[in-house]
Structure formats: structure tokens, C-alpha cells
Amino acid sequence: MLLIPCPFCGPRAEVEFRCGGESHVQRPDPSVDDAGWADYLFGRRNPKGTHYERWVHEAGCRQWFNLARDTVDHRILAVYRMGEPAPEIR
Amino acid sequence: MRYSILSLASQAWRGHRGWPQAWRDPAPKAAYDVVIVGGGGHGLATAYYLAAEHGITDVAVLEKGWIGGGNTGRNTTVVRSNYFYPQSAALYDLALRLYEGLSRTLNYNIMLSQRGMVVLSHSRHDLELARRAANAMRLNGVDAELLTVDDVARMIPALDVGPAARFPVLGGLVQARAGTARHDAVAWGYARAADARGVDIIQNCEVTGFRRGADGAITAIDTSRGTIGARRVALTVAGHSGVLAGLAGFRLPIASHALQAMVTEPVKPVLDTVVLSPATGMYLSQSDKGELVIGGGLDHHLSYGQRGTPAVAHGVLAAVAEQFPAFGRLRLLRQWAGIVDVVADSSPIIGASPVPNLLLNCGWGTGGFKAIPAGGTLLAHHLATGAPHPIAAPFGLHRFASGALIDEAGAAGIAH
């Protein structure tokens, strides 16, 4: 079970949260071709290592925020608000 | 050596000390016609069908750990073909029909037990969905029967169907041809049969990179056991498909999640079918050893850690204990997770990749085991002939750009 540091409420149990998938996915220009649009819709980094992802404190303050989390050992490496750039990890 | 009652009797006479090794442990050659990355069920089946159906035997299967040590040895051993769309029914029923003859085909007992799978309906809406599923299955030529609550009670005496049940049972849907098979035996049977036809199964051999020619095609594969040349390459690595695709320079519409399973201590026969309750997110069956084999939904965040979140396991076990009151007193022996490759439309990706001589077999998500014979047959066809098999054609990577998704999100019964 993860102990997730909500930037608004402090550390809370994982069951209060929902993971919203990869952060910083940029919508391409409408002139993009089908392959580029498919990559935007469905393609994901899916890294084995540091992942930047969105979470919502669903059973708490209901705010969205970003986590940087290691997908192998699940360690939380950084917490930052929506709209902020992804921090450099190592 | 061919396994038979005679070989068994003669080995028993000699105290079982004369059994030969079931497959060789060769060192990798400098190059192969076909290299299959991933020694799970799909990779081994692909190698077997390449050799048996297409006469291509200059084949290596590269496995990072030991064969069948990934998801093939971690699933809950259920086989079924209760899907909604005709494309899926053709694919999964091909697998089930091949499973029905597989012990004879491979001369290896995969312990297929067609004990049926019951999907429970807990509400009026579930009943409507069951009717819709049953009609679709029968139109697709797959067996399906609707059950009344009395039928369910008779088939599953341990299930609480009483009026006071927290999750009332109003009926169900059974696929009688569904059931279970011994997962390790499927890997071992394909490995032994492929090896007997000349395929090299190379274990403890992790792929670390791909060497590419001027046209972008793979010419050789860097591994922990040296560089191996390859004319054609197949990726059958389930949850690690994204990692291997990254090494080959492209990305896939795949998210890797942990899927948990667990077994209880063994008990006497108490459950002779597979039970799935989509609404409460649990399913279970009883193994031949007597353990109850239990599974449920996905962990919701990305993961490559083969452990699983306690909260998800807790939810699954709570649902089991609520619906099977007697099972609440059983102790859990083991709990584990496999890393599954989840795709947006819950259908696999079989066929061409952006790299010219690299083919894909991935995206099976939570249901790869049941499809092993079909995955192997279809990928071997594509490798041998250079074109997708008609059953595999709708499942290409192209569907994400064309929009022709095969959205089987509801087919697994559990929302993922």
C-alpha cells in the first residue's frame, strides 16, 4: 500500500486516491496524421522506472496533482501540482 | 521418448530413475532464421507451430529467466472463449479447440478439465447482460447456457444464494466447454515438442538490444549470452512488451499493470466449476491439489513489481468470503502478481510492428493463458508466410490508427 503525500491534505493511504495515468500528454496540432493522432490517443511511455502520472484524491479533497513514481519498487520520487513542469529525477 | 502407459510402467519398474531430460539446454548458435524473444506459453507455442506446421526449425526461443516463469506460471489457469465480437470468438474459440486436443498433439498431459465457467448475475441488469452475452456467443458458434438461480445453487452448493445474501444471485451464464488446464504443463509440453523438432530453447538469456540494418530491419540481437544473428524476430513478452519495443525504437499502446492471484490451503473437493462474479470483482476455482485459486481485478497504477497492492487483494478476498461464507475460514497460502500488458480495447496485438522484420504478439492483458495455442498458431503463420492469418488480421497494430477497435472491455467480466 502506498502512502501518498497529497499536496493539499498531507500523507494519506492509497485507497483514498485514484490513478489517472500518464501526465504531460500533449494534444497534437489538428493537422497531425492518423498515426500521430493514434499515438496521442493510445501510445504511452509505460516506462520500467520513473513514471510521471496524475492522481486524484478522490475520497479526500478531490484535487488532481502529479506524482513521479518508480514503477518497479513503487517509491514516490516527487509530488507537484497540475500545470507545473515535470521535475528532473536524478 | 514418447510418453505412454508403457513408458510409465517401464520407468516405474526402474524406480523412475531413467527418465531422459524433456528438452535440451543448448548454447546459442551464432545466428537463426527465426528468433522468438520470450519463453512463455505464446513464445514456445509459436516455436512449436513454426516447426510442426511450417517446417521451420532453425528457431531459437530466448528467455530472460526460466521458461514459463512469467505470466504463464502466474495465471489462474482458466480457459474459455465467452467473448462478444465475432473476431474475438474466432480467435479465442480457435484456442479452446486446440486446447481440447493439445494433450494428444503434444504427447504431454496438460490436464485440461472442461468443468465449465459460471458467470453470476446479481441484478436485473446483470441478467440482461447475461442474455446479451449468451445470444452473442451462440451467434458466434460458441456454447452458452443461461442458468436460473436454482441451477446455480445446484451447480455451486457452497455459494450463498439465499434471500439474505448481501450480493443476491438472480441467475447466471455458463460456458460448459470452459475450464482449467495445468499452466506449467502447457509451457513444458510446447517446450518439449518444439525441442524435439530442433528448436533451441535458451534460458537465462536476456535481450539487451537490437542491431539494425540500413533498412531498419533487425540483423542481430544483443543478449546476456552474446550477440545472436536473426533473419526474422518475434516479440512474445507480455508485460514487458513496452520495454522491448523501446529497445527496438518504437512505443506501443500498452500499459503494464500488476494482476494478482492467490491460493488458499488445500481442502477436499468443494467447487467443481469456475465461478466469476463480475459485479463484485472476484473469480475462483479449485485446483486438482484442492487449493482454491482466486483472482480479481487489476492494480490501478502502472507497475513492473510482481507483488500487487494489498488493498486490491483485500477487496477480492472480502467478496469471496461474503459470497462463500465457509471459505472465509480458509487460510491463504500464497499471493503473487504478474505484469500484464493492457490495451485500450482489451484485445491483443498480433502482427506487424514498425520494424520491418519484427512481429508482435502482445496486449493479451489479463487473458493471455487461454489464448496460447491460438497466439502461437497465428504468429507462426505470419512468420512463415509473411502475411497475417485471416483470424489475426483484425488484431493488427493498424487498428489504433484506423479506429477499427475490437472493444472487448466487458468480455473479461471484470472492468479492465
Coordinates of C-alpha atoms in Angstrom, one line a residue:
Chain A
M1 CA 0.0 0.0 0.0
L2 CA 1.3 3.4 -1.0
L3 CA 1.4 6.3 1.5
I4 CA 0.7 9.2 -0.9
P5 CA 1.6 12.8 0.0
C6 CA -1.4 14.8 -1.2
P7 CA 0.0 18.3 -1.7
F8 CA -3.2 19.7 -0.1
C9 CA -4.0 17.2 2.7
G10 CA -0.7 15.6 3.5
P11 CA 0.1 11.9 3.6
R12 CA -2.9 9.6 3.1
A13 CA -3.5 5.9 2.3
E14 CA -3.6 4.8 -1.3
V15 CA -7.2 3.7 -1.1
E16 CA -8.3 7.3 -0.9
F17 CA -6.8 8.0 -4.4
R18 CA -7.3 7.1 -8.0
C19 CA -4.6 7.0 -10.6
G20 CA -5.3 9.0 -13.8
G21 CA -2.5 7.7 -15.9
E22 CA 0.4 9.4 -17.6
S23 CA 0.9 13.2 -17.1
H24 CA 2.1 15.7 -19.7
V25 CA 0.5 14.1 -22.7
Q26 CA 0.3 16.9 -25.2
R27 CA -2.6 17.2 -27.6
P28 CA -1.1 17.5 -31.1
D29 CA -2.0 20.1 -33.7
P30 CA -5.2 19.1 -35.5
S31 CA -3.3 18.7 -38.8
V32 CA -1.5 15.7 -37.4
D33 CA -1.8 12.4 -39.5
D34 CA -3.7 9.3 -38.3
A35 CA -0.6 7.6 -36.9
G36 CA 0.3 10.7 -34.9
W37 CA -3.3 11.0 -33.6
A38 CA -3.4 7.3 -32.7
D39 CA -0.1 7.8 -30.8
Y40 CA -1.6 10.7 -28.9
L41 CA -4.8 8.7 -28.0
F42 CA -3.3 5.3 -27.3
G43 CA 0.6 5.4 -27.3
R44 CA 2.1 5.6 -23.8
R45 CA 5.6 5.8 -22.4
N46 CA 4.8 2.9 -20.0
P47 CA 8.4 3.0 -18.5
K48 CA 10.0 0.5 -16.3
G49 CA 11.4 3.1 -13.9
T50 CA 10.4 6.7 -13.2
H51 CA 6.8 7.5 -14.4
Y52 CA 5.2 10.9 -14.2
E53 CA 1.5 10.4 -13.5
R54 CA -1.7 12.1 -12.4
W55 CA -3.6 11.2 -9.3
V56 CA -6.8 12.5 -7.8
H57 CA -7.5 12.5 -4.0
E58 CA -11.0 11.1 -4.7
A59 CA -12.0 10.3 -1.1
G60 CA -10.4 13.5 0.2
C61 CA -10.0 16.9 -1.2
R62 CA -10.9 15.7 -4.7
Q63 CA -7.9 17.7 -6.2
W64 CA -5.7 16.4 -9.0
F65 CA -2.0 16.5 -8.7
N66 CA 1.1 14.9 -10.2
L67 CA 3.4 12.2 -8.8
A68 CA 6.8 10.9 -10.1
R69 CA 6.8 7.3 -9.1
D70 CA 9.1 4.3 -9.8
T71 CA 7.1 1.6 -11.4
V72 CA 9.3 -1.2 -10.2
D73 CA 9.6 -0.5 -6.4
H74 CA 6.7 2.0 -6.3
R75 CA 8.8 4.6 -4.5
I76 CA 7.3 8.1 -4.7
L77 CA 10.1 10.4 -6.0
A78 CA 8.3 13.7 -6.3
V79 CA 4.9 15.4 -5.8
Y80 CA 4.0 18.5 -7.8
R81 CA 0.8 20.4 -8.8
M82 CA -1.0 20.3 -12.1
G83 CA 0.5 22.7 -14.6
E84 CA 3.9 22.6 -13.1
P85 CA 6.7 21.1 -15.3
A86 CA 8.0 17.6 -14.5
P87 CA 10.9 17.7 -12.1
E88 CA 14.2 16.1 -13.1
I89 CA 14.7 12.8 -11.3
R90 CA 18.5 12.1 -10.9
Chain B
M1 CA 11.0 -40.6 -25.8
R2 CA 7.3 -40.9 -26.4
Y3 CA 5.2 -40.8 -23.1
S4 CA 2.7 -43.7 -22.9
I5 CA 1.4 -46.2 -20.4
L6 CA 4.3 -48.5 -21.5
S7 CA 7.0 -45.9 -20.8
L8 CA 5.4 -45.1 -17.5
A9 CA 5.2 -48.7 -16.5
S10 CA 8.8 -49.4 -17.5
Q11 CA 10.1 -46.3 -15.7
A12 CA 8.1 -47.2 -12.6
W13 CA 9.7 -50.7 -12.7
R14 CA 13.1 -49.0 -12.7
G15 CA 12.2 -46.6 -9.8
H16 CA 11.7 -43.6 -12.2
R17 CA 15.5 -43.1 -12.5
G18 CA 15.7 -43.5 -16.2
W19 CA 13.5 -40.6 -17.5
P20 CA 15.5 -38.6 -20.1
Q21 CA 15.7 -34.7 -19.9
A22 CA 12.5 -33.4 -21.5
W23 CA 14.3 -30.7 -23.5
R24 CA 18.0 -29.8 -24.2
D25 CA 19.8 -26.8 -22.7
P26 CA 21.8 -25.7 -25.8
A27 CA 24.3 -22.8 -26.0
P28 CA 23.0 -20.1 -28.5
K29 CA 24.3 -20.5 -32.1
A30 CA 25.7 -17.5 -34.0
A31 CA 22.5 -16.9 -35.9
Y32 CA 19.0 -18.3 -36.5
D33 CA 16.3 -17.9 -39.2
V34 CA 13.7 -17.0 -36.5
V35 CA 14.4 -15.7 -33.0
I36 CA 11.5 -15.6 -30.6
V37 CA 12.0 -13.3 -27.6
G38 CA 10.1 -14.6 -24.6
G39 CA 9.9 -18.2 -23.4
G40 CA 6.3 -18.2 -22.1
G41 CA 3.4 -20.1 -23.5
H42 CA 3.0 -17.8 -26.5
G43 CA 6.7 -17.9 -27.5
L44 CA 7.0 -21.6 -27.0
A45 CA 3.8 -22.3 -28.9
T46 CA 5.0 -20.1 -31.8
A47 CA 8.2 -22.1 -32.0
Y48 CA 6.3 -25.4 -31.9
Y49 CA 3.9 -24.4 -34.7
L50 CA 6.7 -23.0 -36.8
A51 CA 8.4 -26.3 -36.6
A52 CA 5.4 -28.6 -36.7
E53 CA 3.1 -26.8 -39.2
H54 CA 5.6 -24.9 -41.4
G55 CA 8.8 -27.0 -41.2
I56 CA 10.9 -24.0 -40.0
T57 CA 13.2 -25.5 -37.4
D58 CA 16.2 -23.0 -37.4
V59 CA 14.5 -21.3 -34.5
A60 CA 15.6 -20.0 -31.0
V61 CA 13.4 -19.0 -28.1
L62 CA 15.2 -16.6 -25.8
E63 CA 14.0 -16.5 -22.2
K64 CA 15.3 -14.0 -19.6
G65 CA 14.6 -16.3 -16.7
W66 CA 13.2 -19.9 -17.0
I67 CA 10.5 -20.9 -19.4
G68 CA 7.0 -20.5 -18.1
G69 CA 8.3 -18.4 -15.2
G70 CA 6.4 -15.2 -16.1
N71 CA 2.7 -14.9 -16.6
T72 CA 2.4 -18.5 -17.9
G73 CA 3.2 -19.7 -14.4
R74 CA 1.3 -16.9 -12.6
N75 CA -2.2 -17.0 -14.1
T76 CA -5.2 -18.7 -12.6
T77 CA -5.3 -21.5 -15.3
V78 CA -8.7 -20.7 -16.7
V79 CA -9.5 -21.4 -20.4
R80 CA -12.7 -20.1 -22.0
S81 CA -14.0 -18.4 -25.2
N82 CA -17.0 -16.4 -24.0
Y83 CA -16.3 -13.2 -26.0
F84 CA -18.8 -10.8 -27.6
Y85 CA -17.5 -9.9 -31.1
P86 CA -17.2 -12.4 -33.9
Q87 CA -13.5 -11.6 -34.4
S88 CA -12.8 -12.4 -30.7
A89 CA -14.9 -15.5 -30.8
A90 CA -13.0 -16.8 -33.8
L91 CA -9.7 -16.1 -32.0
Y92 CA -10.5 -17.5 -28.6
D93 CA -12.5 -20.5 -29.8
L94 CA -9.6 -21.5 -32.0
A95 CA -7.5 -21.5 -28.9
L96 CA -10.1 -23.6 -26.9
R97 CA -10.5 -26.1 -29.8
L98 CA -6.7 -26.5 -29.9
Y99 CA -6.6 -26.9 -26.1
E100 CA -9.2 -29.7 -26.4
G101 CA -6.7 -31.8 -28.5
L102 CA -3.5 -30.5 -27.1
S103 CA -2.5 -33.3 -24.7
R104 CA -2.6 -35.7 -27.7
T105 CA -1.0 -33.2 -30.1
L106 CA 2.0 -32.6 -27.8
N107 CA 2.1 -36.1 -26.2
Y108 CA 2.0 -34.2 -22.9
N109 CA -0.8 -34.2 -20.4
I110 CA -1.9 -30.6 -19.9
M111 CA -4.6 -31.7 -17.5
L112 CA -7.4 -29.9 -19.4
S113 CA -10.6 -30.0 -17.2
Q114 CA -13.7 -28.7 -19.0
R115 CA -15.6 -28.1 -15.8
G116 CA -17.4 -25.1 -17.1
M117 CA -17.4 -21.4 -16.1
V118 CA -20.4 -19.8 -14.4
V119 CA -20.8 -16.0 -14.6
L120 CA -23.1 -14.8 -11.8
S121 CA -25.9 -12.3 -12.3
H122 CA -26.5 -10.2 -9.2
S123 CA -29.1 -7.8 -10.5
R124 CA -31.8 -7.3 -13.3
H125 CA -29.2 -5.5 -15.3
D126 CA -26.7 -8.4 -14.9
L127 CA -29.4 -10.7 -16.2
E128 CA -29.9 -8.6 -19.3
L129 CA -26.2 -8.5 -19.9
A130 CA -26.0 -12.3 -19.5
R131 CA -28.8 -12.7 -22.1
R132 CA -27.0 -10.4 -24.4
A133 CA -23.7 -12.3 -23.9
A134 CA -25.3 -15.7 -24.4
N135 CA -27.0 -14.6 -27.6
A136 CA -23.8 -13.2 -29.0
M137 CA -21.8 -16.3 -28.1
R138 CA -24.4 -18.6 -29.7
L139 CA -24.5 -16.5 -32.8
N140 CA -20.7 -16.8 -32.9
G141 CA -21.0 -20.6 -32.7
V142 CA -19.7 -20.8 -29.1
D143 CA -21.7 -22.8 -26.5
A144 CA -23.6 -20.8 -23.8
E145 CA -26.5 -21.6 -21.5
L146 CA -28.5 -19.3 -19.2
L147 CA -29.0 -20.5 -15.7
T148 CA -31.7 -19.9 -13.2
V149 CA -30.9 -19.3 -9.6
D150 CA -31.9 -22.9 -8.8
D151 CA -29.4 -24.1 -11.5
V152 CA -26.7 -22.0 -9.9
A153 CA -27.5 -23.3 -6.4
R154 CA -27.3 -26.9 -7.7
M155 CA -24.0 -26.4 -9.5
I156 CA -22.3 -24.4 -6.7
P157 CA -23.6 -25.6 -3.4
A158 CA -21.1 -23.5 -1.4
L159 CA -22.4 -20.2 -2.9
D160 CA -24.8 -18.2 -0.8
V161 CA -27.9 -17.7 -3.0
G162 CA -30.2 -17.2 -0.1
P163 CA -32.7 -14.2 0.2
A164 CA -30.5 -12.6 2.9
A165 CA -27.3 -12.7 0.8
R166 CA -25.6 -9.4 0.6
F167 CA -25.0 -10.0 -3.1
P168 CA -28.2 -11.8 -4.2
V169 CA -27.8 -14.2 -7.1
L170 CA -30.6 -14.0 -9.7
G171 CA -29.2 -16.3 -12.3
G172 CA -26.1 -16.9 -14.4
L173 CA -24.5 -17.8 -17.6
V174 CA -22.4 -20.9 -18.2
Q175 CA -19.9 -21.9 -20.9
A176 CA -19.7 -25.6 -20.4
R177 CA -16.6 -26.1 -22.6
A178 CA -14.6 -23.6 -20.4
G179 CA -12.5 -24.9 -17.6
T180 CA -8.9 -25.1 -16.4
A181 CA -5.6 -26.5 -17.7
R182 CA -2.3 -27.0 -15.9
H183 CA -0.4 -23.9 -16.8
D184 CA 3.1 -25.2 -16.3
A185 CA 2.3 -28.3 -18.4
V186 CA 1.2 -26.1 -21.3
A187 CA 4.7 -24.4 -21.3
W188 CA 6.6 -27.6 -20.7
G189 CA 4.5 -29.6 -23.3
Y190 CA 5.2 -27.0 -26.0
A191 CA 8.9 -26.7 -25.0
R192 CA 9.4 -30.4 -25.2
A193 CA 7.6 -30.8 -28.5
A194 CA 9.4 -27.8 -30.1
D195 CA 12.8 -29.0 -28.8
A196 CA 12.1 -32.5 -30.3
R197 CA 11.7 -30.8 -33.7
G198 CA 15.0 -28.9 -33.4
V199 CA 14.1 -25.6 -31.8
D200 CA 16.8 -24.2 -29.4
I201 CA 15.3 -23.1 -26.1
I202 CA 17.8 -20.8 -24.5
Q203 CA 17.1 -19.8 -20.9
N204 CA 18.8 -17.2 -18.7
C205 CA 19.3 -15.2 -21.8
E206 CA 18.1 -11.6 -21.5
V207 CA 17.8 -9.4 -24.6
T208 CA 19.7 -6.1 -24.1
G209 CA 19.4 -4.5 -27.5
F210 CA 18.7 -4.8 -31.2
R211 CA 21.2 -4.2 -34.0
R212 CA 19.5 -2.7 -37.1
G213 CA 20.5 -2.7 -40.8
A214 CA 20.3 0.2 -43.2
D215 CA 16.6 -0.6 -44.0
G216 CA 15.8 -0.5 -40.3
A217 CA 15.4 -4.3 -40.1
I218 CA 16.9 -6.2 -37.2
T219 CA 20.1 -8.0 -38.1
A220 CA 21.2 -9.3 -34.7
I221 CA 20.1 -9.3 -31.1
D222 CA 22.4 -8.4 -28.2
T223 CA 21.8 -10.7 -25.2
S224 CA 23.4 -11.5 -21.9
R225 CA 24.7 -14.6 -23.6
G226 CA 26.3 -12.8 -26.6
T227 CA 25.1 -11.4 -29.9
I228 CA 22.7 -13.7 -31.9
G229 CA 22.0 -13.1 -35.6
A230 CA 18.4 -13.2 -36.7
R231 CA 16.5 -13.0 -40.1
R232 CA 13.1 -12.7 -38.5
V233 CA 12.2 -11.8 -34.9
A234 CA 9.0 -12.2 -32.8
L235 CA 8.3 -10.5 -29.5
T236 CA 6.2 -12.5 -27.1
V237 CA 7.0 -10.9 -23.8
A238 CA 3.5 -9.8 -22.4
G239 CA 4.0 -7.2 -19.7
H240 CA 7.5 -6.3 -20.9
S241 CA 6.4 -5.6 -24.5
G242 CA 6.8 -1.8 -23.9
V243 CA 10.3 -2.3 -22.6
L244 CA 11.4 -4.4 -25.6
A245 CA 9.6 -2.1 -28.1
G246 CA 11.6 0.7 -26.5
L247 CA 14.9 -1.2 -27.3
A248 CA 13.7 -1.5 -30.9
G249 CA 12.9 2.2 -31.1
F250 CA 9.1 2.5 -31.1
R251 CA 6.3 2.6 -28.5
L252 CA 3.1 0.7 -28.1
P253 CA -0.5 1.4 -26.9
I254 CA 0.2 -0.7 -23.9
A255 CA 0.0 -0.1 -20.1
S256 CA 1.7 -2.6 -17.8
H257 CA -0.2 -3.4 -14.7
A258 CA 0.1 -5.9 -11.9
L259 CA -2.7 -8.6 -11.8
Q260 CA -2.9 -10.5 -8.6
A261 CA -3.8 -14.1 -7.8
M262 CA -3.8 -16.1 -4.6
V263 CA -4.4 -19.7 -3.4
T264 CA -5.8 -21.0 -0.1
E265 CA -4.7 -24.1 1.8
P266 CA -5.9 -27.3 0.1
V267 CA -9.3 -28.7 1.1
K268 CA -11.4 -31.6 -0.1
P269 CA -13.4 -31.1 -3.3
V270 CA -15.9 -28.3 -2.8
L271 CA -16.1 -26.5 -6.1
D272 CA -16.2 -28.3 -9.5
T273 CA -16.6 -25.3 -11.8
V274 CA -15.1 -21.9 -12.3
V275 CA -17.1 -19.1 -10.8
L276 CA -16.9 -15.4 -11.9
S277 CA -18.8 -12.6 -10.2
P278 CA -18.2 -9.5 -12.4
A279 CA -20.1 -7.2 -10.1
T280 CA -18.0 -8.0 -7.0
G281 CA -14.8 -8.4 -8.9
M282 CA -13.8 -11.9 -8.0
Y283 CA -13.4 -15.3 -9.5
L284 CA -12.3 -18.6 -8.2
S285 CA -11.9 -22.3 -9.0
Q286 CA -10.4 -25.3 -7.1
S287 CA -7.2 -26.9 -8.3
D288 CA -6.6 -30.6 -8.5
K289 CA -4.5 -30.3 -5.4
G290 CA -7.5 -28.8 -3.5
E291 CA -6.4 -25.2 -3.3
L292 CA -8.9 -22.5 -4.1
V293 CA -7.3 -20.4 -6.8
I294 CA -8.6 -16.8 -6.6
G295 CA -8.3 -13.8 -8.8
G296 CA -9.8 -10.4 -9.3
G297 CA -9.2 -7.0 -10.9
L298 CA -6.1 -5.1 -11.8
D299 CA -4.0 -2.9 -9.6
H300 CA -4.9 0.5 -11.0
H301 CA -1.5 2.1 -11.4
L302 CA 1.4 1.1 -13.7
S303 CA 3.6 -1.5 -12.2
Y304 CA 6.5 -3.8 -13.1
G305 CA 6.7 -5.1 -9.5
Q306 CA 5.3 -8.7 -9.4
R307 CA 3.7 -8.2 -5.9
G308 CA 0.4 -6.5 -6.1
T309 CA -1.4 -4.0 -3.8
P310 CA -2.8 -5.3 -0.5
A311 CA -6.0 -3.2 -0.9
V312 CA -6.9 -4.9 -4.2
A313 CA -6.3 -8.4 -2.7
H314 CA -8.4 -7.4 0.3
G315 CA -11.4 -6.4 -1.9
V316 CA -11.2 -9.7 -3.8
L317 CA -11.0 -11.8 -0.7
A318 CA -13.8 -9.9 1.0
A319 CA -16.0 -10.6 -2.0
V320 CA -15.1 -14.3 -1.8
A321 CA -15.8 -14.6 2.0
E322 CA -19.1 -12.7 1.6
Q323 CA -20.4 -15.0 -1.1
F324 CA -18.9 -18.3 0.1
P325 CA -19.3 -18.0 3.8
A326 CA -17.5 -21.3 4.5
F327 CA -14.4 -20.1 2.6
G328 CA -13.9 -17.2 5.0
R329 CA -12.3 -19.6 7.4
L330 CA -9.6 -20.8 5.0
R331 CA -6.1 -19.6 5.3
L332 CA -4.2 -18.1 2.4
L333 CA -1.1 -19.9 1.3
R334 CA 0.4 -17.7 -1.4
Q335 CA -0.3 -14.4 -3.1
W336 CA 1.5 -13.1 -6.1
A337 CA 1.1 -10.9 -9.2
G338 CA 2.0 -11.0 -12.9
I339 CA 2.7 -8.0 -15.1
V340 CA 0.0 -7.8 -17.8
D341 CA 0.0 -5.7 -21.0
V342 CA -3.3 -3.9 -21.0
V343 CA -4.6 -2.3 -24.3
A344 CA -7.4 0.3 -24.6
D345 CA -9.8 -2.1 -26.3
S346 CA -8.8 -5.2 -24.2
S347 CA -7.9 -7.1 -27.4
P348 CA -4.5 -8.5 -28.3
I349 CA -2.0 -7.1 -30.8
I350 CA -0.8 -9.7 -33.3
G351 CA 1.2 -9.0 -36.4
A352 CA 3.5 -6.4 -37.9
S353 CA 5.4 -3.7 -36.0
P354 CA 7.1 -0.5 -37.2
V355 CA 10.3 -2.6 -37.6
P356 CA 10.2 -4.5 -41.0
N357 CA 11.2 -8.0 -39.8
L358 CA 9.8 -7.8 -36.2
L359 CA 6.4 -9.3 -35.4
L360 CA 4.4 -8.7 -32.3
N361 CA 2.2 -10.9 -30.1
C362 CA 1.2 -8.9 -27.1
G363 CA -1.6 -7.0 -25.5
W364 CA -3.4 -10.0 -24.1
G365 CA -3.9 -8.2 -20.9
T366 CA -5.4 -10.3 -18.2
G367 CA -6.3 -13.2 -20.5
G368 CA -3.2 -14.5 -22.3
F369 CA -3.1 -18.0 -21.0
K370 CA -6.4 -19.1 -22.5
A371 CA -5.2 -17.9 -25.9
I372 CA -1.8 -19.6 -26.0
P373 CA -2.5 -22.2 -28.8
A374 CA -4.1 -19.6 -31.0
G375 CA -1.4 -17.0 -30.4
G376 CA 1.3 -19.5 -31.3
T377 CA -0.6 -20.7 -34.4
L378 CA -1.3 -17.2 -35.8
L379 CA 2.1 -15.8 -35.1
A380 CA 3.8 -18.8 -36.7
H381 CA 1.6 -18.4 -39.7
H382 CA 2.6 -14.7 -40.1
L383 CA 6.3 -15.5 -39.6
A384 CA 6.2 -18.4 -42.1
T385 CA 4.1 -16.8 -44.8
G386 CA 4.9 -13.1 -44.4
A387 CA 1.2 -12.3 -44.1
P388 CA -1.3 -12.3 -41.2
H389 CA -3.6 -15.3 -40.8
P390 CA -7.3 -14.2 -41.5
I391 CA -8.2 -14.7 -37.9
A392 CA -5.3 -12.4 -36.8
A393 CA -5.8 -9.8 -39.4
P394 CA -8.3 -7.6 -37.4
F395 CA -5.9 -7.6 -34.4
G396 CA -3.0 -5.7 -36.0
L397 CA -1.4 -2.6 -34.6
H398 CA -3.0 -0.7 -37.6
R399 CA -6.4 -0.7 -35.8
F400 CA -5.4 2.1 -33.5
A401 CA -4.9 4.5 -36.4
S402 CA -7.8 3.2 -38.5
G403 CA -10.2 3.2 -35.5
A404 CA -11.4 -0.3 -36.1
L405 CA -11.0 -1.3 -32.4
I406 CA -12.4 -4.6 -31.1
D407 CA -13.7 -3.3 -27.8
E408 CA -14.0 -6.4 -25.6
A409 CA -13.8 -4.3 -22.4
G410 CA -16.8 -6.1 -21.0
A411 CA -15.8 -9.6 -22.1
A412 CA -13.4 -10.4 -19.2
G413 CA -16.4 -9.6 -16.9
I414 CA -14.2 -7.6 -14.7
A415 CA -13.7 -4.0 -15.6
H416 CA -10.3 -3.7 -17.2

